[in-house]
Coordinates of C-alpha atoms in Angstrom, one line a residue:
M1 CA -34.9 34.8 -191.0
R2 CA -35.4 38.4 -190.2
L3 CA -36.4 37.4 -186.6
L4 CA -33.2 35.5 -186.1
K5 CA -31.1 38.4 -187.3
S6 CA -33.1 40.7 -185.0
D7 CA -32.4 38.4 -182.0
K8 CA -28.7 38.3 -182.9
G9 CA -28.6 42.1 -183.0
Y10 CA -30.4 42.4 -179.7
A11 CA -28.0 40.0 -178.0
L12 CA -25.0 41.9 -179.3
F13 CA -26.5 45.1 -177.9
I14 CA -27.1 43.5 -174.5
T15 CA -23.5 42.3 -174.5
L16 CA -22.2 45.7 -175.2
V17 CA -24.3 47.3 -172.5
I18 CA -23.0 44.8 -170.0
I19 CA -19.4 45.4 -171.0
I20 CA -19.9 49.2 -170.7
L21 CA -21.6 48.8 -167.3
F22 CA -18.9 46.6 -165.8
T23 CA -16.3 49.0 -167.3
V24 CA -18.0 51.9 -165.6
L25 CA -18.3 50.0 -162.3
G26 CA -14.7 48.9 -162.5
M27 CA -13.5 52.4 -163.1
T28 CA -15.8 53.6 -160.2
M29 CA -14.4 51.0 -157.9
L30 CA -10.9 51.9 -159.0
A31 CA -11.6 55.5 -158.3
L32 CA -13.1 54.7 -154.9
T33 CA -10.2 52.5 -154.0
S34 CA -7.7 55.1 -155.1
D35 CA -9.6 57.8 -153.1
G36 CA -9.7 55.5 -150.1
M37 CA -6.0 54.9 -150.4
K38 CA -5.4 58.6 -150.6
K39 CA -7.6 59.2 -147.5
N40 CA -5.8 56.4 -145.6
N41 CA -2.5 58.0 -146.6
V42 CA -3.7 61.4 -145.5
R43 CA -5.0 59.9 -142.2
K44 CA -1.6 58.1 -141.7
E45 CA 0.3 61.3 -142.4
T46 CA -1.9 63.2 -139.9
V47 CA -1.2 60.7 -137.2
Q48 CA 2.5 60.7 -138.0
A49 CA 2.5 64.5 -137.9
K50 CA 0.9 64.5 -134.5
A51 CA 3.4 62.0 -133.2
L52 CA 6.2 64.0 -134.5
A53 CA 4.9 67.2 -132.8
E54 CA 4.7 65.3 -129.5
T55 CA 8.2 64.0 -130.0
G56 CA 9.3 67.6 -130.4
I57 CA 7.8 68.7 -127.1
D58 CA 9.0 65.6 -125.2
G59 CA 12.5 66.0 -126.6
L60 CA 12.8 69.7 -125.7
V61 CA 11.5 69.1 -122.2
A62 CA 14.0 66.3 -121.7
K63 CA 16.8 68.5 -123.1
I64 CA 16.0 71.3 -120.7
N65 CA 15.9 69.0 -117.7
S66 CA 19.2 67.5 -118.7
E67 CA 20.8 70.9 -118.9
L68 CA 19.5 71.9 -115.5
T69 CA 20.7 68.6 -114.0
L70 CA 24.1 69.2 -115.5
F71 CA 24.2 72.7 -114.0
L72 CA 23.4 71.4 -110.5
G73 CA 26.2 68.8 -110.6
E74 CA 26.7 66.4 -107.7
D75 CA 26.8 69.1 -104.9
G76 CA 23.9 71.3 -106.0
K77 CA 23.7 75.0 -106.4
P78 CA 22.5 77.9 -104.3
R79 CA 18.8 78.6 -104.6
D80 CA 19.3 82.1 -106.2
D81 CA 21.8 80.7 -108.7
F82 CA 19.3 77.9 -109.8
S83 CA 16.5 80.4 -110.1
K84 CA 18.5 82.5 -112.5
E85 CA 19.8 79.5 -114.5
L86 CA 16.2 78.2 -114.9
L87 CA 15.1 81.4 -116.6
K88 CA 18.3 81.6 -118.6
T89 CA 17.8 78.0 -119.9
L90 CA 14.1 78.5 -120.7
N91 CA 14.7 81.8 -122.6
K92 CA 17.3 80.1 -124.7
Y93 CA 14.5 78.1 -126.4
V94 CA 11.9 80.9 -126.8
C95 CA 10.3 80.7 -130.3
S96 CA 12.2 82.4 -133.1
S97 CA 13.2 81.7 -136.6
Q98 CA 16.2 79.6 -135.4
T99 CA 14.3 77.4 -133.0
K100 CA 11.7 76.6 -135.7
I101 CA 14.3 74.9 -137.9
L102 CA 12.8 71.4 -138.4
E103 CA 14.5 68.2 -137.4
K104 CA 14.1 65.3 -139.9
R105 CA 12.9 61.8 -139.3
S106 CA 12.0 58.9 -141.6
T107 CA 8.3 59.7 -141.2
G108 CA 8.7 63.5 -141.5
E109 CA 10.1 66.5 -139.7
F110 CA 9.3 68.5 -136.5
G111 CA 10.4 71.6 -134.6
S112 CA 9.6 72.8 -131.1
C113 CA 10.1 75.9 -129.0
I114 CA 8.8 77.8 -126.0
K115 CA 6.0 80.4 -126.5
K116 CA 5.9 81.5 -122.8
P117 CA 8.8 80.7 -120.5
D118 CA 7.9 82.3 -117.3
G119 CA 4.4 81.5 -116.1
D120 CA 4.0 81.7 -112.4
V121 CA 3.6 78.5 -110.3
K122 CA 1.7 79.3 -107.1
D123 CA 0.7 77.3 -104.0
K124 CA -2.8 77.3 -102.6
N125 CA -1.9 80.5 -100.7
D126 CA -1.0 82.3 -104.0
V127 CA 2.7 82.3 -103.1
V128 CA 4.8 82.3 -106.3
S129 CA 7.7 79.8 -106.5
D130 CA 11.0 81.0 -107.7
L131 CA 12.1 77.4 -108.4
R132 CA 9.5 76.4 -110.8
K133 CA 7.9 77.9 -114.0
L134 CA 4.8 77.1 -115.9
V135 CA 6.1 76.8 -119.5
T136 CA 4.1 76.8 -122.7
F137 CA 5.7 74.8 -125.5
E138 CA 4.7 74.8 -129.2
S139 CA 5.7 72.1 -131.6
I140 CA 5.1 71.6 -135.3
G141 CA 5.0 68.1 -136.9
K142 CA 5.0 67.5 -140.7
S143 CA 4.5 64.3 -142.5
G144 CA 3.9 64.4 -146.3
S145 CA 1.1 67.0 -146.8
A146 CA -0.1 66.8 -143.2
K147 CA 0.9 69.4 -140.6
R148 CA 0.0 69.4 -136.9
I149 CA 0.7 72.1 -134.3
L150 CA 0.6 71.1 -130.6
T151 CA 0.8 73.3 -127.5
S152 CA 1.6 72.0 -124.1
T153 CA 1.8 73.7 -120.7
I154 CA 4.3 72.0 -118.3
E155 CA 5.7 72.8 -114.9
I156 CA 9.5 72.7 -114.9
G157 CA 12.1 73.2 -112.2
A158 CA 12.7 72.0 -108.6
E159 CA 10.6 71.6 -105.6
A160 CA 11.3 73.3 -102.3
F161 CA 10.4 70.2 -100.4
P162 CA 11.8 66.6 -100.6
E163 CA 10.1 64.1 -102.9
T164 CA 9.9 61.6 -100.1
M165 CA 7.3 63.8 -98.4
K166 CA 4.8 62.7 -101.1
Y167 CA 4.4 59.2 -99.6
A168 CA 2.8 57.7 -96.5
I169 CA 5.7 55.2 -96.3
G170 CA 9.0 55.6 -98.2
T171 CA 12.3 53.8 -98.1
N172 CA 15.4 55.3 -99.7
I173 CA 18.6 54.0 -101.2
M174 CA 21.2 56.8 -101.0
S175 CA 24.5 54.9 -101.3
K176 CA 26.0 53.3 -104.4
T177 CA 26.5 50.0 -102.6
P178 CA 23.5 49.5 -100.3
K179 CA 23.9 47.1 -97.3
E180 CA 22.3 46.1 -94.0
G181 CA 18.8 46.3 -95.5
E182 CA 19.2 49.8 -97.0
G183 CA 16.0 50.6 -99.0
N184 CA 14.0 47.7 -97.6
L185 CA 10.5 47.9 -96.1
L186 CA 9.6 45.2 -93.6
L187 CA 5.9 44.9 -92.7
H188 CA 5.4 42.4 -89.8
G189 CA 1.8 41.7 -89.0
S190 CA -1.3 43.7 -89.9
S191 CA -0.4 47.4 -90.0
D192 CA -2.8 49.8 -91.8
I193 CA -1.2 52.2 -94.4
H194 CA -3.4 54.9 -95.8
G195 CA -1.7 56.4 -98.9
D196 CA 1.1 55.7 -101.4
I197 CA 4.2 53.6 -100.7
K198 CA 7.7 53.9 -102.1
V199 CA 10.2 51.1 -101.7
D200 CA 13.7 51.7 -103.2
G201 CA 14.8 48.2 -102.1
N202 CA 12.9 45.0 -101.3
L203 CA 9.4 44.8 -99.8
I204 CA 9.1 42.0 -97.1
S205 CA 5.7 41.0 -95.6
Y206 CA 4.9 38.5 -92.8
D207 CA 1.6 37.6 -91.2
H208 CA 3.2 37.8 -87.7
G209 CA 4.1 40.8 -85.6
T210 CA 6.9 40.8 -83.0
A211 CA 7.1 42.1 -79.5
A212 CA 10.1 41.5 -77.2
Y213 CA 11.6 39.5 -80.2
K214 CA 8.8 37.0 -80.0
W215 CA 6.7 36.4 -83.1
E216 CA 2.9 36.7 -82.6
P217 CA 0.3 35.4 -85.1
S218 CA -1.6 38.1 -87.0
L219 CA -2.6 38.9 -90.5
L220 CA -1.1 40.6 -93.5
P221 CA -0.9 44.4 -93.8
R222 CA -3.6 46.6 -95.5
A223 CA -3.0 49.4 -97.9
Y224 CA -5.8 51.9 -98.2
P225 CA -6.0 54.7 -100.9
S226 CA -5.3 58.2 -99.8
E227 CA -8.0 60.9 -100.1
H228 CA -9.2 61.4 -103.7
S229 CA -7.6 58.2 -104.9
T230 CA -9.1 54.9 -105.9
S231 CA -6.2 52.7 -104.8
S232 CA -2.9 52.9 -102.9
K233 CA 0.1 53.0 -105.2
L234 CA 3.3 51.1 -104.8
V235 CA 6.6 52.4 -106.3
L236 CA 8.9 49.3 -106.1
G237 CA 12.6 49.4 -106.7
K238 CA 13.6 45.7 -106.4
S239 CA 11.6 42.6 -105.4
M240 CA 8.8 41.4 -103.1
Y241 CA 9.1 38.6 -100.7
K242 CA 6.7 36.9 -98.4
V243 CA 8.1 35.4 -95.1
V244 CA 6.9 31.7 -95.0
S245 CA 8.7 30.6 -91.8
K246 CA 9.9 32.5 -88.7
P247 CA 12.9 34.6 -89.7
S248 CA 14.4 34.5 -86.3
S249 CA 14.1 32.5 -83.1
N250 CA 11.7 33.7 -80.5
G251 CA 13.4 35.8 -77.8
S252 CA 16.6 36.2 -79.9
Q253 CA 17.6 39.9 -80.2
S254 CA 20.7 39.1 -82.2
G255 CA 18.7 36.8 -84.6
Y256 CA 16.1 39.5 -85.1
D257 CA 18.8 42.2 -85.7
N258 CA 20.5 40.0 -88.3
Y259 CA 17.2 39.3 -90.1
I260 CA 16.2 43.0 -90.5
K261 CA 19.7 43.8 -91.9
K262 CA 19.4 41.1 -94.6
D263 CA 20.1 42.1 -98.2
N264 CA 19.6 38.7 -99.8
F265 CA 16.2 37.1 -99.5
N266 CA 16.7 34.4 -102.1
T267 CA 17.0 31.9 -99.2
S268 CA 14.8 29.4 -97.4
G269 CA 12.1 31.0 -95.4
F270 CA 11.3 33.6 -98.0
S271 CA 9.1 33.3 -101.1
L272 CA 9.6 35.6 -104.1
R273 CA 6.3 37.1 -105.2
T274 CA 5.3 39.3 -108.2
E275 CA 1.8 40.4 -107.1
P276 CA 1.2 42.9 -104.2
K277 CA -2.0 40.9 -103.3
D278 CA 0.3 38.1 -102.1
L279 CA 1.9 40.4 -99.5
F280 CA -1.1 42.4 -98.4
D281 CA -4.7 41.8 -97.5
E282 CA -6.0 40.6 -101.0
K283 CA -8.8 43.2 -101.0
L284 CA -6.6 46.1 -99.8
A285 CA -3.4 45.7 -101.8
P286 CA -1.6 48.6 -103.5
R287 CA -1.2 48.9 -107.3
I288 CA 2.4 48.9 -108.7
V289 CA 3.3 52.0 -110.7
K290 CA 6.5 52.8 -112.5
R291 CA 8.8 55.7 -111.6
D292 CA 12.3 56.6 -112.5
P293 CA 14.6 56.2 -109.5
T294 CA 15.7 59.5 -108.0
I295 CA 18.2 60.3 -105.2
S296 CA 17.1 63.3 -103.2
P297 CA 19.4 63.9 -100.2
I298 CA 17.9 66.1 -97.5
G299 CA 21.1 67.8 -96.4
I300 CA 20.3 67.8 -92.7
T301 CA 23.6 69.1 -91.5
D302 CA 23.7 71.7 -94.2
K303 CA 21.0 73.5 -92.2
K304 CA 23.3 74.0 -89.2
D305 CA 24.7 77.4 -90.4
L306 CA 21.1 78.7 -90.9
Y307 CA 20.4 78.2 -87.1
Y308 CA 23.8 78.8 -85.5
F309 CA 24.7 82.2 -84.0
D310 CA 26.7 83.5 -81.1
N311 CA 27.4 86.9 -79.4
K312 CA 29.7 87.8 -82.3
H313 CA 26.9 87.2 -84.8
G314 CA 23.8 89.0 -83.6
G315 CA 23.2 87.3 -80.3
Q316 CA 22.6 88.9 -77.0
Y317 CA 23.0 87.3 -73.6
L318 CA 19.9 86.4 -71.6
D319 CA 21.2 86.5 -68.0
I320 CA 19.3 84.3 -65.6
T321 CA 20.1 84.9 -61.9
N322 CA 21.2 81.8 -60.0
S323 CA 19.3 79.5 -62.3
T324 CA 19.4 77.6 -65.6
V325 CA 15.6 77.7 -66.0
I326 CA 14.3 79.7 -69.0
S327 CA 10.8 80.9 -68.0
G328 CA 8.4 83.8 -68.8
I329 CA 10.6 85.3 -71.6
D330 CA 8.8 87.6 -74.0
K331 CA 11.3 89.0 -76.5
P332 CA 9.9 88.2 -79.9
F333 CA 12.5 90.3 -81.7
S334 CA 15.6 89.1 -79.8
N335 CA 18.2 86.5 -80.6
L336 CA 19.0 85.1 -77.2
L337 CA 22.0 83.3 -75.6
P338 CA 21.0 82.0 -72.2
R339 CA 23.6 82.4 -69.5
R340 CA 23.5 81.7 -65.8
K341 CA 24.4 84.8 -63.7
G342 CA 25.7 83.8 -60.3
E343 CA 24.9 86.3 -57.6
S344 CA 25.6 86.4 -53.9
S345 CA 24.6 89.3 -51.5
G346 CA 23.5 91.3 -54.6
K347 CA 26.9 91.0 -56.2
Q348 CA 27.7 89.1 -59.4
T349 CA 29.9 86.1 -58.8
S350 CA 29.9 84.3 -62.1
L351 CA 28.7 84.2 -65.7
D352 CA 28.4 80.8 -67.4
D353 CA 26.6 79.9 -70.7
N354 CA 28.3 76.5 -71.2
L355 CA 25.6 74.7 -69.2
D356 CA 22.5 72.6 -69.6
F357 CA 19.2 74.6 -69.5
S358 CA 15.5 73.9 -69.2
M359 CA 12.5 75.8 -70.5
T360 CA 9.1 76.0 -68.8
N361 CA 5.9 78.1 -68.7
T362 CA 5.5 80.6 -71.6
N363 CA 8.4 81.8 -73.7
N364 CA 8.4 83.8 -76.9
F365 CA 11.6 84.9 -78.7
N366 CA 12.9 85.2 -82.2
K367 CA 16.0 83.0 -82.0
M368 CA 17.8 81.1 -79.2
A369 CA 21.1 79.1 -79.1
V370 CA 21.8 76.8 -76.2
K371 CA 25.4 75.6 -76.0
Q372 CA 24.8 72.3 -74.2
S373 CA 21.6 70.3 -73.7
L374 CA 18.0 71.6 -73.3
T375 CA 15.0 70.1 -71.6
I376 CA 11.5 71.5 -72.5
V377 CA 8.8 70.9 -70.0
K378 CA 5.3 72.2 -69.5
G379 CA 4.3 75.4 -71.2
D380 CA 3.9 77.2 -74.5
H381 CA 7.1 78.0 -76.4
T382 CA 7.5 80.0 -79.6
F383 CA 10.7 80.7 -81.5
K384 CA 9.9 82.5 -84.7
D385 CA 13.2 82.2 -86.4
G386 CA 14.7 79.1 -84.8
L387 CA 16.1 77.3 -81.8
F388 CA 19.7 75.8 -81.8
V389 CA 20.6 73.2 -79.3
G390 CA 24.2 72.1 -78.8
S391 CA 26.2 75.0 -80.3
A392 CA 29.3 74.3 -78.2
P393 CA 31.6 71.3 -78.8
P394 CA 30.4 68.3 -76.7
Q395 CA 32.1 67.8 -73.4
K396 CA 34.1 64.6 -72.8
N397 CA 31.9 61.5 -72.6
S398 CA 28.7 63.5 -73.2
Q399 CA 26.7 64.9 -76.0
H400 CA 24.1 67.5 -76.6
N401 CA 20.4 66.5 -76.3
L402 CA 17.0 67.9 -76.6
T403 CA 14.5 66.4 -74.2
I404 CA 10.7 67.2 -74.5
G405 CA 8.6 66.1 -71.6
N406 CA 9.0 65.0 -68.0
K407 CA 10.3 61.5 -69.0
V408 CA 7.7 59.6 -66.9
Q409 CA 6.9 56.1 -68.2
T410 CA 3.1 56.2 -68.1
D411 CA 0.2 56.2 -70.5
N412 CA -1.8 58.3 -68.1
P413 CA -2.0 61.7 -69.9
N414 CA -2.6 63.5 -66.6
S415 CA 0.9 62.5 -65.4
R416 CA 2.6 63.9 -68.5
D417 CA 3.5 67.5 -69.3
N418 CA 1.3 69.6 -71.5
I419 CA 3.7 71.3 -74.0
K420 CA 3.2 73.5 -77.0
L421 CA 5.9 74.2 -79.6
D422 CA 5.9 76.6 -82.5
G423 CA 9.0 77.1 -84.7
S424 CA 12.0 75.3 -86.2
I425 CA 14.8 73.6 -84.3
Y426 CA 18.3 72.4 -85.1
V427 CA 19.7 69.8 -82.6
N428 CA 23.4 68.9 -82.6
G429 CA 22.7 65.7 -80.8
D430 CA 19.8 63.3 -79.9
V431 CA 16.1 64.1 -79.3
T432 CA 13.9 62.3 -76.7
I433 CA 10.2 62.9 -76.5
Q434 CA 8.9 61.1 -73.4
G435 CA 6.2 62.0 -70.9
A436 CA 4.7 64.7 -73.1
N437 CA 1.2 65.7 -74.3
L438 CA 2.7 67.7 -77.2
E439 CA 0.9 70.2 -79.4
S440 CA 3.3 71.0 -82.2
N441 CA 3.9 73.3 -85.1
A442 CA 7.5 72.5 -85.3
L443 CA 10.2 71.4 -87.8
M444 CA 13.4 69.7 -86.4
Y445 CA 16.7 69.0 -88.0
V446 CA 18.5 66.4 -85.7
D447 CA 22.1 65.4 -86.1
G448 CA 21.5 62.3 -84.0
D449 CA 18.8 59.7 -83.0
V450 CA 15.2 60.3 -82.1
N451 CA 13.2 58.3 -79.5
I452 CA 9.5 58.8 -78.9
R453 CA 7.8 57.0 -75.9
F454 CA 4.9 57.4 -73.6
S455 CA 3.7 60.5 -75.4
S456 CA 1.0 61.9 -77.6
I457 CA 1.7 64.4 -80.4
N458 CA -1.0 66.5 -81.9
G459 CA -1.0 69.5 -84.2
K460 CA -1.1 73.0 -82.6
K461 CA -4.1 75.1 -83.6
L462 CA -2.8 78.1 -85.5
N463 CA -4.2 81.7 -85.7
D464 CA -5.1 81.2 -89.4
G465 CA -7.4 78.3 -88.5
S466 CA -5.0 75.6 -89.8
T467 CA -3.4 72.9 -87.7
G468 CA 0.4 72.4 -87.3
T469 CA 2.4 69.2 -87.2
L470 CA 5.8 67.9 -86.1
I471 CA 8.3 67.3 -88.9
I472 CA 11.6 65.6 -88.0
F473 CA 14.6 65.0 -90.3
A474 CA 17.3 63.0 -88.5
T475 CA 20.7 61.7 -89.4
G476 CA 20.3 58.8 -86.9
D477 CA 17.7 56.2 -86.1
I478 CA 14.1 57.0 -85.2
Y479 CA 12.4 54.6 -82.7
I480 CA 8.7 54.9 -81.6
A481 CA 7.3 52.5 -79.0
N482 CA 5.6 52.2 -75.6
N483 CA 2.6 54.4 -76.6
S484 CA -0.9 53.5 -75.3
V485 CA 0.4 50.1 -74.2
D486 CA -2.6 47.6 -73.8
R487 CA -5.1 50.4 -74.5
D488 CA -7.9 50.2 -77.0
E489 CA -7.5 53.9 -78.0
P490 CA -4.3 54.7 -79.9
S491 CA -1.9 57.5 -79.1
T492 CA -2.1 59.9 -82.0
I493 CA 1.2 61.3 -83.4
K494 CA 0.7 64.0 -86.0
G495 CA 4.0 64.2 -87.8
F496 CA 6.4 63.3 -90.5
F497 CA 9.6 61.4 -89.7
Y498 CA 12.6 61.1 -91.9
S499 CA 15.8 59.2 -91.0
Q500 CA 19.0 58.8 -93.0
K501 CA 19.4 55.5 -91.2
N502 CA 16.6 53.3 -89.8
F503 CA 13.0 53.8 -88.6
E504 CA 11.3 51.2 -86.4
M505 CA 7.8 51.4 -84.8
Y506 CA 5.7 49.0 -82.7
G507 CA 2.0 48.5 -82.6
V508 CA 1.7 45.2 -80.8
G509 CA 1.4 46.0 -77.1
S510 CA 1.4 49.6 -78.2
N511 CA -1.5 51.2 -80.0
I512 CA -0.3 54.1 -82.3
R513 CA -1.7 56.2 -85.1
I514 CA 0.7 58.3 -87.2
E515 CA -1.1 61.1 -89.1
G516 CA 1.7 62.2 -91.5
G517 CA 4.3 60.0 -93.0
I518 CA 7.5 58.0 -92.6
S519 CA 10.7 57.9 -94.7
A520 CA 14.0 56.2 -93.9
S521 CA 16.8 54.1 -95.2
R522 CA 15.2 51.0 -93.7
I523 CA 11.7 50.9 -92.2
V524 CA 10.3 48.1 -89.9
L525 CA 6.7 48.1 -88.8
N526 CA 5.5 45.6 -86.2
A527 CA 1.8 45.3 -85.7
I528 CA -1.2 43.1 -84.8
R529 CA -4.9 43.8 -84.8
G530 CA -7.3 43.7 -81.8
K531 CA -6.6 43.9 -78.1
S532 CA -3.5 43.5 -76.0
S533 CA -3.1 42.6 -72.4
N534 CA 0.1 41.8 -70.5
S535 CA 1.8 40.4 -73.6
T536 CA -1.3 38.3 -74.5
Y537 CA -3.0 38.9 -77.8
Q538 CA -6.2 37.8 -79.5
S539 CA -6.5 34.9 -81.9
V540 CA -6.2 35.5 -85.6
A541 CA -9.9 34.7 -86.1
I542 CA -10.8 37.6 -83.7
Q543 CA -8.2 39.9 -85.2
K544 CA -9.8 39.6 -88.7
N545 CA -12.7 41.9 -87.6
S546 CA -10.6 44.2 -85.4
P547 CA -8.7 47.5 -86.0
S548 CA -4.9 47.5 -86.4
R549 CA -2.8 48.7 -83.5
L550 CA -0.5 50.5 -85.9
Q551 CA -1.9 53.0 -88.4
V552 CA 0.0 55.3 -90.8
I553 CA -2.3 57.9 -92.5
Y554 CA -0.8 60.2 -95.0
D555 CA -1.5 63.9 -94.3
A556 CA -1.7 66.0 -97.4
N557 CA -1.1 69.2 -95.4
L558 CA 2.5 68.1 -94.6
I559 CA 4.1 69.9 -97.5
E560 CA 2.3 73.1 -96.7
N561 CA 3.4 73.0 -93.1
F562 CA 6.9 72.2 -94.1
L563 CA 7.1 75.2 -96.5
K564 CA 5.8 77.5 -93.7
L565 CA 8.4 76.3 -91.2
N566 CA 11.4 75.6 -93.4
K567 CA 14.0 78.2 -93.8
P568 CA 14.7 78.8 -97.5
E569 CA 16.7 75.9 -98.9
P570 CA 20.2 77.2 -99.5
I571 CA 21.1 74.4 -101.9
I572 CA 19.1 73.0 -104.8
R573 CA 20.2 69.4 -105.5
K574 CA 17.7 67.8 -107.8
I575 CA 15.5 68.6 -110.8
D576 CA 11.9 67.3 -110.4
P577 CA 10.1 65.4 -113.1
P578 CA 8.1 67.7 -115.4
L579 CA 4.4 68.0 -114.6
E580 CA 2.2 68.4 -117.6
K581 CA -0.9 70.6 -117.0
D582 CA -2.4 70.7 -120.5
R583 CA -1.7 69.5 -124.1
K584 CA -3.8 70.3 -127.2

């Protein structure tokens, strides 16, 4: 009996031990769970605090950009006025007790301000921009017991160069109701594009190029990445279409013209696509990236007053006896107005500056203004502070033009004029470059059309070791054709071309290589690969392993050359997107 009682007591003891053990374990688990919940809550609050701090920075940056945009209005503001307003706006948000008042949200509260509003933004030559500032922001985010402080360094302001110069190819929609293909990029045949592409309208691609309005079988275009990039990027405003049947009858100019002016491609003959690889060589297709649409007018005719002058505004007459040929002038500090001085038997008979002039040999002057047209032929011509062509009102049934070259129609470089240009030019009329081996460090504003034929254009070697380029901004159409026709080696044109209207270029019979960029309201590129001979082209099978006869290669030095040549922008029209340099 004693043994039985002992067993019962031992069992009771074991039961009590187990109960105590599970109670301790339960309490421990409860404590661990509670501690984990607390840690999770702290972690959640920390994440929310960081998100709130980021919201503070992003919100303040957006607010500053909105205020600056409102200041510019539709017509823009003078450069000096914008520079002052930029500093004024930034200083308004410099950290103080008032700017650190926190804004409340459901997850917590945040406040942001500017620690340093006026950091310098420099180019690679250490030139400080007065239009942009490197701004250091500080933001505090609080959520529960968590607090997070973030600092971010961001470039804010406006650029002194057009956004469109950032792309190898870029189409622009500038009007509220675009028509006649405004904003469209039409790629016919296999052109090669090295760099990024911007299309504000529709992107159209076809595996045929055209010459003399006849469609020639080829391949799809190729998009190569620019230097230091892994892929070409495509900024697309509307839709992409692949041409699946001939869009116009062979030999029909009117049919072709109607096609490239189309706005609606939801018709037979066109297939809507969503992947760039369907419109490009599958292995060399661009990658679509998102970007907020921006309208950035160049203001070409606004430049006129920067170049125009006459004898009442600092100009002095350059009298040329019995001639309209400007030759051998070395007046680097003079603002010249060429004038024909008629003489007979040593006596002056007339003075006339309202004539067409030509320029040859070596000339060096500060500024020059020609009232009528100007032809530049062989020689080396420098105009430090600008050349103005067409300062007088056009005569009846005529207009002012700038012609560069001897106008021969040949691909033999020995038959063309060797010409060097250095400086900036405003042309109140059309520009024709034909029969020229041009070496250029020139910027042109053209209130008219531009035609480039039977020419090569290379960068002029400059004293600082850099290479110049040709940059053209035109209100009219730009047309490039008949360069290196039926030749295996391309004509190189080192330049950037911007048209407020349309740009069209041919690389079918021609063989052309643009090192720079193209921007226009509507762009049409016609190309094939391989050889060309008397309007006969190689088969598609052979073209597959051949180079394109039309190449556009983005030149990253474009912007630097533009800033060197461009007179200071008198009007700032657009705030650029903020560029974050650092956040921690």
